[in-house]
Every structure is written in C-alpha cells, then in structure tokens.
CSV table of C-alpha atoms in Angstrom, one decimal:
chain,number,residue,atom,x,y,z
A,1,UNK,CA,5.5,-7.5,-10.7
A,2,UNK,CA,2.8,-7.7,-7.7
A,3,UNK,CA,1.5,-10.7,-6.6
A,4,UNK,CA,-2.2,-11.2,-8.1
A,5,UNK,CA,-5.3,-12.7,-6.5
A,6,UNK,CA,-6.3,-16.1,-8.5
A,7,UNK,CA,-9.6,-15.6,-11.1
A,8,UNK,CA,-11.8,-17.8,-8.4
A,9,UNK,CA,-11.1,-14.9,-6.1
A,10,UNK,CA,-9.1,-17.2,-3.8
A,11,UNK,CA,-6.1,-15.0,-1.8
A,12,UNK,CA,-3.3,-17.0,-2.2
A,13,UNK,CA,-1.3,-15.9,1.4
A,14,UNK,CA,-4.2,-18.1,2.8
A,15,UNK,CA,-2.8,-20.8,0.4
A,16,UNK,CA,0.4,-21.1,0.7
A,17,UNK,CA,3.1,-18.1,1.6
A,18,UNK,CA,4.0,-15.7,-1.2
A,19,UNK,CA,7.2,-14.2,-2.5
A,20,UNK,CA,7.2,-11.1,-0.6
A,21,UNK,CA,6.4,-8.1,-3.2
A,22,UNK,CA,9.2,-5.9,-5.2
A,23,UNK,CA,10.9,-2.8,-3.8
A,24,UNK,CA,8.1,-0.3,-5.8
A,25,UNK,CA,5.3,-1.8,-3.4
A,26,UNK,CA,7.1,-1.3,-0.3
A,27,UNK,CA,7.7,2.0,-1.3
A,28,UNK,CA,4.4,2.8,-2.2
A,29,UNK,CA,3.0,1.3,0.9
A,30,UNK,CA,6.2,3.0,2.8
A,31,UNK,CA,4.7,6.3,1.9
A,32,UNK,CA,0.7,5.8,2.3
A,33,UNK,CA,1.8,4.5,5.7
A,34,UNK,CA,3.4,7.8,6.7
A,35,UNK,CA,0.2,10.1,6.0
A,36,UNK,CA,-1.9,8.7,8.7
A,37,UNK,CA,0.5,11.4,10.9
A,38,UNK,CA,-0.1,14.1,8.4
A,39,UNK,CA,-3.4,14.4,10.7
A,40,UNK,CA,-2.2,16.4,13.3
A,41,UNK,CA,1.5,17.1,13.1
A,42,UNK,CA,1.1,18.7,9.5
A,43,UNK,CA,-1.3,21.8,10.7
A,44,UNK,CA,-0.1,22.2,14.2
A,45,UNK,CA,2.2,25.4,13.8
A,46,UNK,CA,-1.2,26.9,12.0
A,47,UNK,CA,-3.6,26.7,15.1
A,48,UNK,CA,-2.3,30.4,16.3
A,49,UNK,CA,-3.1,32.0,12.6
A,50,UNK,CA,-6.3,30.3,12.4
A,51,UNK,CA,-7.7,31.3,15.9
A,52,UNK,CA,-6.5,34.7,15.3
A,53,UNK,CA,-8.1,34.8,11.8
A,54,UNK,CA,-11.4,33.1,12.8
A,55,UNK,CA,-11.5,35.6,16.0
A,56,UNK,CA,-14.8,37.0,15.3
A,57,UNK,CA,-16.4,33.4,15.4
A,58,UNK,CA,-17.6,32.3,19.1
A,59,UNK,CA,-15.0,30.1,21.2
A,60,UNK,CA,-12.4,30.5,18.0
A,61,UNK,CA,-9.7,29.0,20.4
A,62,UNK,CA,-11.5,26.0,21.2
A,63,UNK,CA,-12.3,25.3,17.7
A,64,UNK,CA,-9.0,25.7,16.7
A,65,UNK,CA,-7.4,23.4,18.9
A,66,UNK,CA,-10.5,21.1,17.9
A,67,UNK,CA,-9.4,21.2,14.1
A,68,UNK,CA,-6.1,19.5,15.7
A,69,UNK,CA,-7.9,16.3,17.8
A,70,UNK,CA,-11.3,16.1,15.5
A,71,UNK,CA,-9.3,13.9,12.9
A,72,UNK,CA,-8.2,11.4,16.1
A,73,UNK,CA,-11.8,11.0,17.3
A,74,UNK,CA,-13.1,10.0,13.9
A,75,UNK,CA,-10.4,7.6,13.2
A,76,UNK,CA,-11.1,6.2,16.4
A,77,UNK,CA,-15.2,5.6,15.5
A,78,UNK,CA,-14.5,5.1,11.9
A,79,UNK,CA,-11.7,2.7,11.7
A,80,UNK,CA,-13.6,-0.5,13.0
A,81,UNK,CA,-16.0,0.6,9.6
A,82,UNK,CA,-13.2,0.6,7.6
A,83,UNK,CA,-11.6,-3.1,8.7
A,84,UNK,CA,-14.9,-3.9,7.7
A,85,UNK,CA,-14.7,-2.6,4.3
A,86,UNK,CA,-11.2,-3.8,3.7
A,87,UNK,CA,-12.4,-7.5,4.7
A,88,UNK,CA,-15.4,-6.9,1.9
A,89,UNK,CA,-14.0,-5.4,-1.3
A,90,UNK,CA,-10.2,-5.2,-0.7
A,91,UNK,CA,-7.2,-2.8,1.1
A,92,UNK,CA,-6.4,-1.6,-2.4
A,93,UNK,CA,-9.9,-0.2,-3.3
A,94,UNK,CA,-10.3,0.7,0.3
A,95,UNK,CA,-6.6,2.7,0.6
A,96,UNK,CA,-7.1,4.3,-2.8
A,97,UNK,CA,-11.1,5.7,-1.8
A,98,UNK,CA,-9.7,7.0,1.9
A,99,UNK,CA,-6.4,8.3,0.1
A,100,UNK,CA,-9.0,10.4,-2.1
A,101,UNK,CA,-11.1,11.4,1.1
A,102,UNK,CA,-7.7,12.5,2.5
A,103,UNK,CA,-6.9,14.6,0.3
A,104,UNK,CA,-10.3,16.4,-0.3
A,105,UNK,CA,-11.0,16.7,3.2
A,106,UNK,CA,-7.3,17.8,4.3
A,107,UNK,CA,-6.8,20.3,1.7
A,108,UNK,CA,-10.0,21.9,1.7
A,109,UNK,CA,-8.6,23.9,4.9
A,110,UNK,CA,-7.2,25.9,2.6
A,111,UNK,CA,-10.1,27.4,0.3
A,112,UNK,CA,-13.0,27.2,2.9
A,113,UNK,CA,-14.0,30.8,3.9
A,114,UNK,CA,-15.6,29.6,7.2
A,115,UNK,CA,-14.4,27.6,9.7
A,116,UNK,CA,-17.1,25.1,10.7
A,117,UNK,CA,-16.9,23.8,6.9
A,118,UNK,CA,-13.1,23.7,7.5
A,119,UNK,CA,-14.2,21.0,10.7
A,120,UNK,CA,-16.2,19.2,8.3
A,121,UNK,CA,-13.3,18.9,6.5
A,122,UNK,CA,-10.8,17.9,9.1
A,123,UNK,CA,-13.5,15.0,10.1
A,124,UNK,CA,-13.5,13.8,6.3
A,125,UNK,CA,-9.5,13.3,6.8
A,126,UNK,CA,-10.2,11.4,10.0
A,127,UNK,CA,-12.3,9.1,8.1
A,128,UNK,CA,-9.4,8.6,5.2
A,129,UNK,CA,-6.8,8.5,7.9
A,130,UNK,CA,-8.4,5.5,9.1
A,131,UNK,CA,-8.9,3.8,6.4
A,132,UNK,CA,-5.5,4.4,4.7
A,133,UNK,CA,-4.4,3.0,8.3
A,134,UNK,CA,-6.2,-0.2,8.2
A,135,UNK,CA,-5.3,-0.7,4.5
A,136,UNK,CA,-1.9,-0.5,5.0
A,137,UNK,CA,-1.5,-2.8,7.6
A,138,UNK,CA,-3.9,-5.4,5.9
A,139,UNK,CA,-1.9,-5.6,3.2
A,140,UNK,CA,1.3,-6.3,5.0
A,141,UNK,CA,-0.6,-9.0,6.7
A,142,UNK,CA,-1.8,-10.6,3.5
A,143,UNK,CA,1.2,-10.0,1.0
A,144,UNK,CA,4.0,-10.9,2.9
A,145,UNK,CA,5.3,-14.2,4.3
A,146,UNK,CA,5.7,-14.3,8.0
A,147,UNK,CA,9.4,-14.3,7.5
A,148,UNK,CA,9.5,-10.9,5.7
A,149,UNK,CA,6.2,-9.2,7.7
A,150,UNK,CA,8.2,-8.2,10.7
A,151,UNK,CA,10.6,-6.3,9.0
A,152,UNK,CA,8.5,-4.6,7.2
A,153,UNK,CA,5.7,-3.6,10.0
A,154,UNK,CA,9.2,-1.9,11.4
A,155,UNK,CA,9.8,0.1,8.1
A,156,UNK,CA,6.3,1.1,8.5
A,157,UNK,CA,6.4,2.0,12.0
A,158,UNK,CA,9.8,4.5,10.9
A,159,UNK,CA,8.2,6.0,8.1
A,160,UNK,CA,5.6,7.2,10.3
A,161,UNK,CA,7.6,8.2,12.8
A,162,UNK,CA,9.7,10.2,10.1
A,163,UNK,CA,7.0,11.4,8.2
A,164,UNK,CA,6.1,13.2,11.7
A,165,UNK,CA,8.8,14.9,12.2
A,166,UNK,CA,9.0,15.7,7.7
A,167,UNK,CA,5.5,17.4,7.8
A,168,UNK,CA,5.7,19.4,11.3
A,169,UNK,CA,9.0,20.8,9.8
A,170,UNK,CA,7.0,21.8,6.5
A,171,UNK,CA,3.8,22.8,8.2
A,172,UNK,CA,6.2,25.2,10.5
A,173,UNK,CA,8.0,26.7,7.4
A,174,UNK,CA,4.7,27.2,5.9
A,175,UNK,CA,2.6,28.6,8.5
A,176,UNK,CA,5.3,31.4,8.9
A,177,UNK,CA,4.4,32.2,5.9
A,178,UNK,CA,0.7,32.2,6.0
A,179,UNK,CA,-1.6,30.1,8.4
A,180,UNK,CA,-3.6,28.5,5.0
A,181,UNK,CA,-0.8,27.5,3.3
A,182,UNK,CA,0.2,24.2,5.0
A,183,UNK,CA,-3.4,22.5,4.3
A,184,UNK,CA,-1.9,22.5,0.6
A,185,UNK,CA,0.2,19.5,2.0
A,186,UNK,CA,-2.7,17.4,2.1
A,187,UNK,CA,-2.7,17.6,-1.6
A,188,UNK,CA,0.1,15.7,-2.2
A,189,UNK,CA,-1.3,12.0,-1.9
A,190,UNK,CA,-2.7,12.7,-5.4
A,191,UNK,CA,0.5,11.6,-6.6
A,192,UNK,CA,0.2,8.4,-4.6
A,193,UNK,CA,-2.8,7.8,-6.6
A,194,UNK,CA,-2.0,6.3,-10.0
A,195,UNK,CA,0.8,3.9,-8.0
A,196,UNK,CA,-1.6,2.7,-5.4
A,197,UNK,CA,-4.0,1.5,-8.4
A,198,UNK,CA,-1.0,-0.1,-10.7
A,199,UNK,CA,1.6,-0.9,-7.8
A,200,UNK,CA,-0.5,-2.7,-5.5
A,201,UNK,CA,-2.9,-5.5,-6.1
A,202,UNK,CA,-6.4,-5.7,-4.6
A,203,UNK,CA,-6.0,-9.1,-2.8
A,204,UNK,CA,-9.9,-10.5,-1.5
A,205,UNK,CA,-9.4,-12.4,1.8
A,206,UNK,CA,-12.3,-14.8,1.4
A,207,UNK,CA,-11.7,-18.1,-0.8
A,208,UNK,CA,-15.5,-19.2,-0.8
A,209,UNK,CA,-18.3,-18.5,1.8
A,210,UNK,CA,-17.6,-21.9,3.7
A,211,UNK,CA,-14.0,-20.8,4.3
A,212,UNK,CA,-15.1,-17.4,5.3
A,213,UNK,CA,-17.8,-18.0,7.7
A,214,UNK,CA,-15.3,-20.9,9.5
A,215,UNK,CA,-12.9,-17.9,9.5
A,216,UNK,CA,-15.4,-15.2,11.0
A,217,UNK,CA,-16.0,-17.7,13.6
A,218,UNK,CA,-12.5,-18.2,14.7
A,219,UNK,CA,-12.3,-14.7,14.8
A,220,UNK,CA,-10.4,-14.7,18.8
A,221,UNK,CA,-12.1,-11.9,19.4
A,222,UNK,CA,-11.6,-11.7,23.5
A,223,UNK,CA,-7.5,-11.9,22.5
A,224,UNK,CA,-7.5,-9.6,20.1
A,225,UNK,CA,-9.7,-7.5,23.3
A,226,UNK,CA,-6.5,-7.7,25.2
A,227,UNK,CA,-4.3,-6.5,22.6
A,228,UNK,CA,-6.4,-3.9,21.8
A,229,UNK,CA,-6.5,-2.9,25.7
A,230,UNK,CA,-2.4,-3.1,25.8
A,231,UNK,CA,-2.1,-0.7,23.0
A,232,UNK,CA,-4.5,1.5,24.5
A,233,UNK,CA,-3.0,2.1,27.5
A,234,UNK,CA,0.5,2.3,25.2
A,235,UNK,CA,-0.6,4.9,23.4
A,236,UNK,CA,-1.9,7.1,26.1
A,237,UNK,CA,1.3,7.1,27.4
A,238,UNK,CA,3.3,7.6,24.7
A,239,UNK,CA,1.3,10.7,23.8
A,240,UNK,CA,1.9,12.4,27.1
A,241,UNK,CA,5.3,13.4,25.2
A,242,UNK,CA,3.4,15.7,22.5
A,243,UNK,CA,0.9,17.0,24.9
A,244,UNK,CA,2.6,17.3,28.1
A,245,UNK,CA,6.1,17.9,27.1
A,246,UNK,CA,6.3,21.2,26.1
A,247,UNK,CA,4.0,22.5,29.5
A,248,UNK,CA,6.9,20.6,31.1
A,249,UNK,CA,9.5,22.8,29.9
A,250,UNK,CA,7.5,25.8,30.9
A,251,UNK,CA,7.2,24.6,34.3
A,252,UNK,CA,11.5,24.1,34.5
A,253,UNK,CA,11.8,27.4,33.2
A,254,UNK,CA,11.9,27.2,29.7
A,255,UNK,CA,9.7,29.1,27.6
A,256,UNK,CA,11.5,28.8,24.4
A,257,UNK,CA,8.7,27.0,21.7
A,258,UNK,CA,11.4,25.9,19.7
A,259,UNK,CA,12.7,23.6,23.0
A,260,UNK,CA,9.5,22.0,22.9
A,261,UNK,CA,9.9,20.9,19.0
A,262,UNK,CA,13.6,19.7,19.7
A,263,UNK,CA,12.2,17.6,22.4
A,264,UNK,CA,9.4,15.9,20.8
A,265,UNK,CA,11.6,16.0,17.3
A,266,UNK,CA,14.5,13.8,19.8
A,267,UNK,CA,11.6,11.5,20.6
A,268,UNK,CA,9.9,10.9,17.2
A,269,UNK,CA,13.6,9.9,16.1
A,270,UNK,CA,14.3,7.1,18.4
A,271,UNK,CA,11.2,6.1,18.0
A,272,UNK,CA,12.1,5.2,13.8
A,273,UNK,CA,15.1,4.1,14.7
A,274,UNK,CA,14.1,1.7,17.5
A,275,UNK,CA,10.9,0.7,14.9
A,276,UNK,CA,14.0,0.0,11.8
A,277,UNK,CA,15.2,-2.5,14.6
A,278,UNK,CA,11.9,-4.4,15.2
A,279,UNK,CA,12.8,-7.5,12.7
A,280,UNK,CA,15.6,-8.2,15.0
A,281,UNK,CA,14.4,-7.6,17.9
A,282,UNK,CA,11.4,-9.9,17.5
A,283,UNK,CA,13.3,-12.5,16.5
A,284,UNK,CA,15.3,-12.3,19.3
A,285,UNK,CA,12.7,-12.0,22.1
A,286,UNK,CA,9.0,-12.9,22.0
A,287,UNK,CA,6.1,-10.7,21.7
A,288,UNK,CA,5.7,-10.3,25.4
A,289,UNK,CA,9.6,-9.2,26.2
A,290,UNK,CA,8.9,-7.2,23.1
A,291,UNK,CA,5.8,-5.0,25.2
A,292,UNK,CA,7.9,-5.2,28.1
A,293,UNK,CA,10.8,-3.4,26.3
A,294,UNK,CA,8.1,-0.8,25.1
A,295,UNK,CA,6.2,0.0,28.8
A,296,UNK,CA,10.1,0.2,30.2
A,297,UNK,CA,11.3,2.8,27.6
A,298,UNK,CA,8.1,4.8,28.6
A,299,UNK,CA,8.4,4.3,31.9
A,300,UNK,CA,12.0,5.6,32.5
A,301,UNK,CA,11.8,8.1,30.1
A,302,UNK,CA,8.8,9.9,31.3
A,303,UNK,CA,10.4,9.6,34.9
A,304,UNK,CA,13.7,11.0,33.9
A,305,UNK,CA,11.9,13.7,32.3
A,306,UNK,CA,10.0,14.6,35.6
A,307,UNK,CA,12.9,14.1,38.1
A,308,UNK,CA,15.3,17.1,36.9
A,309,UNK,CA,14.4,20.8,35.2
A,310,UNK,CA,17.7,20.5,33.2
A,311,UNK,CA,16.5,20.8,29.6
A,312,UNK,CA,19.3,18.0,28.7
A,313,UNK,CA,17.9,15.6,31.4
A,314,UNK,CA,14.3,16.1,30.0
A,315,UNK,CA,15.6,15.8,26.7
A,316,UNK,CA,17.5,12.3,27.7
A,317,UNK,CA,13.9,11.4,29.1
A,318,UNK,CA,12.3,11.9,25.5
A,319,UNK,CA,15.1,9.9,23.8
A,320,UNK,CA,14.0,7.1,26.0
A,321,UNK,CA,10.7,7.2,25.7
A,322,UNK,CA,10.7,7.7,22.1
A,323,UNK,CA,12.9,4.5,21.9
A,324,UNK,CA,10.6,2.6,24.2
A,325,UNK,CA,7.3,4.6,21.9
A,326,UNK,CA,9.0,2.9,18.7
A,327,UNK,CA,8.0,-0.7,19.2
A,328,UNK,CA,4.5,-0.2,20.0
A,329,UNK,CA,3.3,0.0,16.5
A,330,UNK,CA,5.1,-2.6,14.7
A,331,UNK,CA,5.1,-5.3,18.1
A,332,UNK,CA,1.1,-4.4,18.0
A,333,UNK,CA,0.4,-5.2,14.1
A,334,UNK,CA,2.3,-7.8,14.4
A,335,UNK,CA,0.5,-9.6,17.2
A,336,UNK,CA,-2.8,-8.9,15.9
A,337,UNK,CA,-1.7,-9.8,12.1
A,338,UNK,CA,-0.8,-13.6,13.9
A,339,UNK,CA,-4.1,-13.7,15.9
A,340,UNK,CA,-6.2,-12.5,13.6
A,341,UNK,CA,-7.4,-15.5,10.5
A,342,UNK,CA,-7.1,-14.1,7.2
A,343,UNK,CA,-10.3,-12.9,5.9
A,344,UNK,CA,-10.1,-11.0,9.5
A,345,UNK,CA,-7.7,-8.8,9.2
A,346,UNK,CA,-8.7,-5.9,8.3
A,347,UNK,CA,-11.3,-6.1,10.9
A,348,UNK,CA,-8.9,-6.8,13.1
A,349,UNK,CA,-6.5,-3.6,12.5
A,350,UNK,CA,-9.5,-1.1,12.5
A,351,UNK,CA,-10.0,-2.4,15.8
A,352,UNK,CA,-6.5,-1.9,16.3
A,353,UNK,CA,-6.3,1.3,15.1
A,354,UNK,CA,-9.4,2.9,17.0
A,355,UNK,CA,-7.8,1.9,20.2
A,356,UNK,CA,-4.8,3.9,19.3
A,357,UNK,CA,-6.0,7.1,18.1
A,358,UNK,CA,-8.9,6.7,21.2
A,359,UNK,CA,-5.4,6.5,23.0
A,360,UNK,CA,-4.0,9.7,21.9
A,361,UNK,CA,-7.3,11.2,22.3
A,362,UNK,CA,-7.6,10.1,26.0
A,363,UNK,CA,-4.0,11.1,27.1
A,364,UNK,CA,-4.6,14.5,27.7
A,365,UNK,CA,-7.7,13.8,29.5
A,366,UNK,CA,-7.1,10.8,31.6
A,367,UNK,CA,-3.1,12.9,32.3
A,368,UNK,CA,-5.2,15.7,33.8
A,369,UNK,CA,-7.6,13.2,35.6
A,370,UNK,CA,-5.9,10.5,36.9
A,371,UNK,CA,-2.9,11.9,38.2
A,372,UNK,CA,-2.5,12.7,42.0
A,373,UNK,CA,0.4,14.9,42.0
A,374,UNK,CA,-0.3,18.4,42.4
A,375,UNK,CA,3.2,19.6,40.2
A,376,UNK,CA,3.4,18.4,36.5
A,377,UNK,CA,6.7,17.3,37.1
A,378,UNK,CA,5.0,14.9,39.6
A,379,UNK,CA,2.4,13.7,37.1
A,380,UNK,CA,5.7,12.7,35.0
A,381,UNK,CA,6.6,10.5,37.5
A,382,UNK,CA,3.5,8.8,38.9
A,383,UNK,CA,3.2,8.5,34.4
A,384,UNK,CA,6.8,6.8,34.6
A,385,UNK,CA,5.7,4.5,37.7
A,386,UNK,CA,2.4,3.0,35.9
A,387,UNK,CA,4.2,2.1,33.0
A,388,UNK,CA,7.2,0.4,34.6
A,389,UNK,CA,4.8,-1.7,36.8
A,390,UNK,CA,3.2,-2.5,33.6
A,391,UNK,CA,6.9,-3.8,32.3
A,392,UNK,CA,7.1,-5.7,35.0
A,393,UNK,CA,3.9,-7.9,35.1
A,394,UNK,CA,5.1,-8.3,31.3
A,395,UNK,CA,8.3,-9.8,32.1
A,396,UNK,CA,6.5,-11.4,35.3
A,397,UNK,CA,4.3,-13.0,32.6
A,398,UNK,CA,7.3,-14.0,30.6
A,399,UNK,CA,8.8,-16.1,33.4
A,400,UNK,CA,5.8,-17.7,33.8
A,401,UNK,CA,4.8,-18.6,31.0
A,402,UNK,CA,8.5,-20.0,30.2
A,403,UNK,CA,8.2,-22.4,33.0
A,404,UNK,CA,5.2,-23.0,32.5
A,405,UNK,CA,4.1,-26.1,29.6
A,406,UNK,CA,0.9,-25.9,27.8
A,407,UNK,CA,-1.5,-28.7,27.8
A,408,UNK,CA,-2.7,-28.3,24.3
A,409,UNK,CA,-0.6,-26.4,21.3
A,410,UNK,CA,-2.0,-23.2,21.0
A,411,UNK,CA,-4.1,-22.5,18.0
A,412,UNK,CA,-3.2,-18.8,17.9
A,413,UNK,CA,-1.5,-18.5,14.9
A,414,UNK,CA,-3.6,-21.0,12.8
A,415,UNK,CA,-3.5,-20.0,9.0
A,416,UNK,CA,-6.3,-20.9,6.8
C-alpha cells in the first residue's frame, strides 16, 4: 500500500524517513521515468517520410529535423515551471496532467494534416516531457529513505536508457512501414494513467507556511548553480554520441545507417547497465569521484572514437562513453535531491532538468562552434581532452578536499 500524506497536509519524509514504497510503485514510476526519451528517439527513423511528405511546404527539411529538437527546447524553458508546480499541488497531480499532455501532444503527429499543427504538437510533449521528468524524480526524493533513493535513481537512470533504445527499435519498425505510424507510440501512456492515480500518492512537501518559507529560504541556490552547470557541460558531451557519431562513421568510410544505430544502441546499453550499478558505486566513492568517473568514461571514449576509423575501435569508444554517460543522471538527482530542502525539490529538479535537455540542445551547436580541429575525427579528440581535464580537477578536488578539515559541519544535507 503507498505511503499517504497525513490529513494536516504534513509530508511525512520531512518527518521522519519512510518505508520505502512496494514493488507496484517502483514499477509505475520505472515506466513514467522511461518516456521522457520517447521525445526524440521514438520518431527519429520518421524524419525522411515526413520531409518527403511535407515537400511542398517551405524549408520541409528544416522543419522536420525541428520536429526532432523542438521537444528538448521546451523542456528546457518549461521544466523550471513545472518544479514549481510540483512544489505547489503535488508530483502525482503534476505527472498525471503532463502524462495527459504527453500523450495528446505526441500522438497528434499522427492525424494532423499539416505540419506546423504537428510542431504545435511536438512543443505540447516538450511541456509533458518536463513535467513527467521533474515528477518523477520528486517523488523519489520525497518517498524514499536515503538508504533506498540511490538505488532507485540508478533503476531510473536504466529504464531510460532502455526505454531509448525499446522505442528507436519500434519507431524504426514502424516508420518502414509508414512515416505516421510511430506517433501512435505516444499513445501508450494512457495505460499508465489509472496506475499513476491509484499507485502513487500525491505527497505535499510543505508542513505549514512557517516551515515552508524557512525552507524556501534555505533553498542553496548558488550550489544547486554549480550542479546545474556540471550537468550541463555532462550532457553536452554525452550527446555528441547521437549527433556526431553516425557523421563519424561516414567520415571512416562507413556509410552503412544501420552502423550508426549499432553504435549509439552499444552506448545507450552501458549506459543502463553502468546506471543499475549506481547504488554501489555511490556507496563506495563520494559524489565527486562519482562525476569524476563520469567526465573520464566521456573523455576516453569520445577519444578512442576519434583516434582510429576501425568501426570496432569507434565502437569500443561508444561503449566507454556510454559507461561513463550512465552515471550522470542518477549521480546528478542524487546530489541535488541531498542539497535541495524538501518543499524544494521539485524546484530544484526542473532546474535540473532544463540544464540537461538545454545540454543536448547545445551539443550540436557548441560541437560545431567550439571546436578547433578542422577533421571531425579531431573534434572527437579535442571533445575527449575537455572532458578528461574536467576528471581530473574532480579528482584534484577530491584530494583536496580529503586532506583538507572543515571548520564548521556542512549544512548540506540538512532535512527539515
């Protein structure tokens, strides 16, 4: 049976910690967490049909590829909206209205005749994916004990990872067939529906407006800056393998499509597997090692995948990088779940999550910008070099701040 919030309106994980919540909510929340990649990865094989289909309409190309990053701008803008609306009426209400957006604006790809409504629509699933993002995570924060959370920010960070790779595979099979037919996917949340309403309960974070506006103001808002900064920069980098990758393999010689999905497919697997390991791994190193680990796995990876045009050696480079990708997600909730006080968090994960999808939005851009080499092999490696001198002023960090003795105890996991 769920946990329930107390008739006061009181949240009890600011109380005292909770039994962590049956197997039926994890699986519920499992699968709510693994839409928010249905975005992109779900209509990608259907860009081709739709440009061709829309070709009398002016720059059809450019919309098309447009249908495919609009959903990652709006999450980025609306996101910080949505923490916001989580922190005010509750995840549940919040994940079950953005689950509805989802689907409406996801599926509607399939019956619009036109193909500006069909942006409208992909913008009204950026808006859902956000919120069903921030929701998530918010309730992982607030129903779990501390003990439990890590683990299950790692399940989380799988399923998306696997629901990735699930719905590219389906969206391929289905645009073969005809370019419409995978926005139908988008349809399937409605079964999520009725579970998310009787599954999961709709915990309010504040206990009374004293306790809340001492919470607001604790709010560490130039930490949580910094986190928000690292996962940026994380995420740009990590979404060079989608965007880059498969003009990589053209470059070597390979102009196979099907290379370019079993490269990014090899990626988005170590990345699960390396995010099923994050429990244990947290425990075992601090959160710092844990960023370090995650800018080193990018790092080598994207160089191996620049230094040799031997489709296995670039393939080696993706596992890598995929298995350095993994931890980002669940070693970023985390730390902003234990900075964040607890009528803040869903604040604090919309500002989370805009700085990742304003990540995956800026890769492309700041890849074509900021790199010096004049090959794309050598923008792999000057990619690979960033990120391992960002590993190393983690574990620089690390040294110091394990010699290093604090004056005070820090306050930065103080619970309500």
């Amino acid at each position: 049976m769920p946990p329930t919030t107390d008739p006061a309106g009181s949240d009890r994980d600011e109380i005292a910690p909770i039994v962590a919540p049956g197997p039926a909510f994890l699986v519920v929340l499992l699968a709510a967490s693994s839409l928010t990649v249905m975005a992109g990865a779900t209509i990608a094989p259907s860009l081709p049909g739709l440009a061709r289909y829309f070709s009398d309409v002016p720059d059809a190309e450019f919309l098309a590829r447009l249908a495919l990053t609009l959903p990652a701008l709006l999450i980025a803008i609306t996101a910080p909206i949505m923490g916001f609306l989580v922190d005010r009426f509750g995840a549940q209400r919040i994940l079950f209205g953005s689950t509805v957006i989802f689907v409406v604006g996801g599926a509607s790809g399939a019956l619009v005749p036109d193909l500006y409504p069909l942006l409208v629509g992909r913008a009204l699933l950026g808006v859902g994916v956000a919120g069903i993002m921030v929701a998530t995570t918010t309730l992982i924060g607030g129903l779990y004990p501390a003990a439990a959370r890590d683990s299950v920010l790692g399940y989380q960070g799988a399923a998306m990872a696997l629901g990735g790779v699930v719905f590219l595979t389906a969206g391929g099979w289905l645009a073969e067939v005809n370019w419409r037919f995978p926005f139908y996917i988008y349809a399937l949340p409605l079964l999520l529906l009725p579970f998310i309403l009787t599954t999961l309960p709709n915990t309010r974070p504040e206990k009374d407006q004293a306790t809340k506006r001492l919470d607001t103001n604790r709010m560490p808002w130039m930490r949580l800056g910094g986190l928000y900064l690292i996962a940026l920069a994380a995420m740009t980098l990590f979404y060079i393998v989608p965007t880059q990758v498969p003009f990589r393999l053209v470059a070597a010689g390979f102009e196979d499509a099907s290379l370019s999905g079993y490269a990014i497919a090899i990626s988005t697997f170590a990345s699960a597997m390396t995010a099923l390991l994050f429990g244990r791994i947290k425990a075992a190193i601090p959160a710092t090692g844990a960023l370090g680990l995650t800018f080193m796995g990018l790092g080598l990876g994207l160089l191996v995948t620049g230094i040799s045009d031997n489709f296995l050696v670039i393939a080696s480079g993706m596992l890598i990088a995929g298995a350095g990708a993994g931890l980002t997600m669940p070693t970023m909730n985390s730390l902003v779940l234990d900075t964040a006080p607890a009528s803040g968090r869903g604040k604090a994960t919309g500002g989370l999550s805009m700085s990742i999808f304003l990540g995956q939005f800026l890769s492309p851009i700041l890849f074509a910008a900021l790199s010096p080499a004049k090959t794309i092999a050598g923008s792999f490696l000057w990619a690979g070099a960033t990120a391992l001198i960002v590993a190393v002023s983690f574990y620089v960090a690390l040294i110091v701040l394990r010699w290093r003795k604090p004056a005070n105890p820090s306050d930065n996991e103080t619970k309500s």
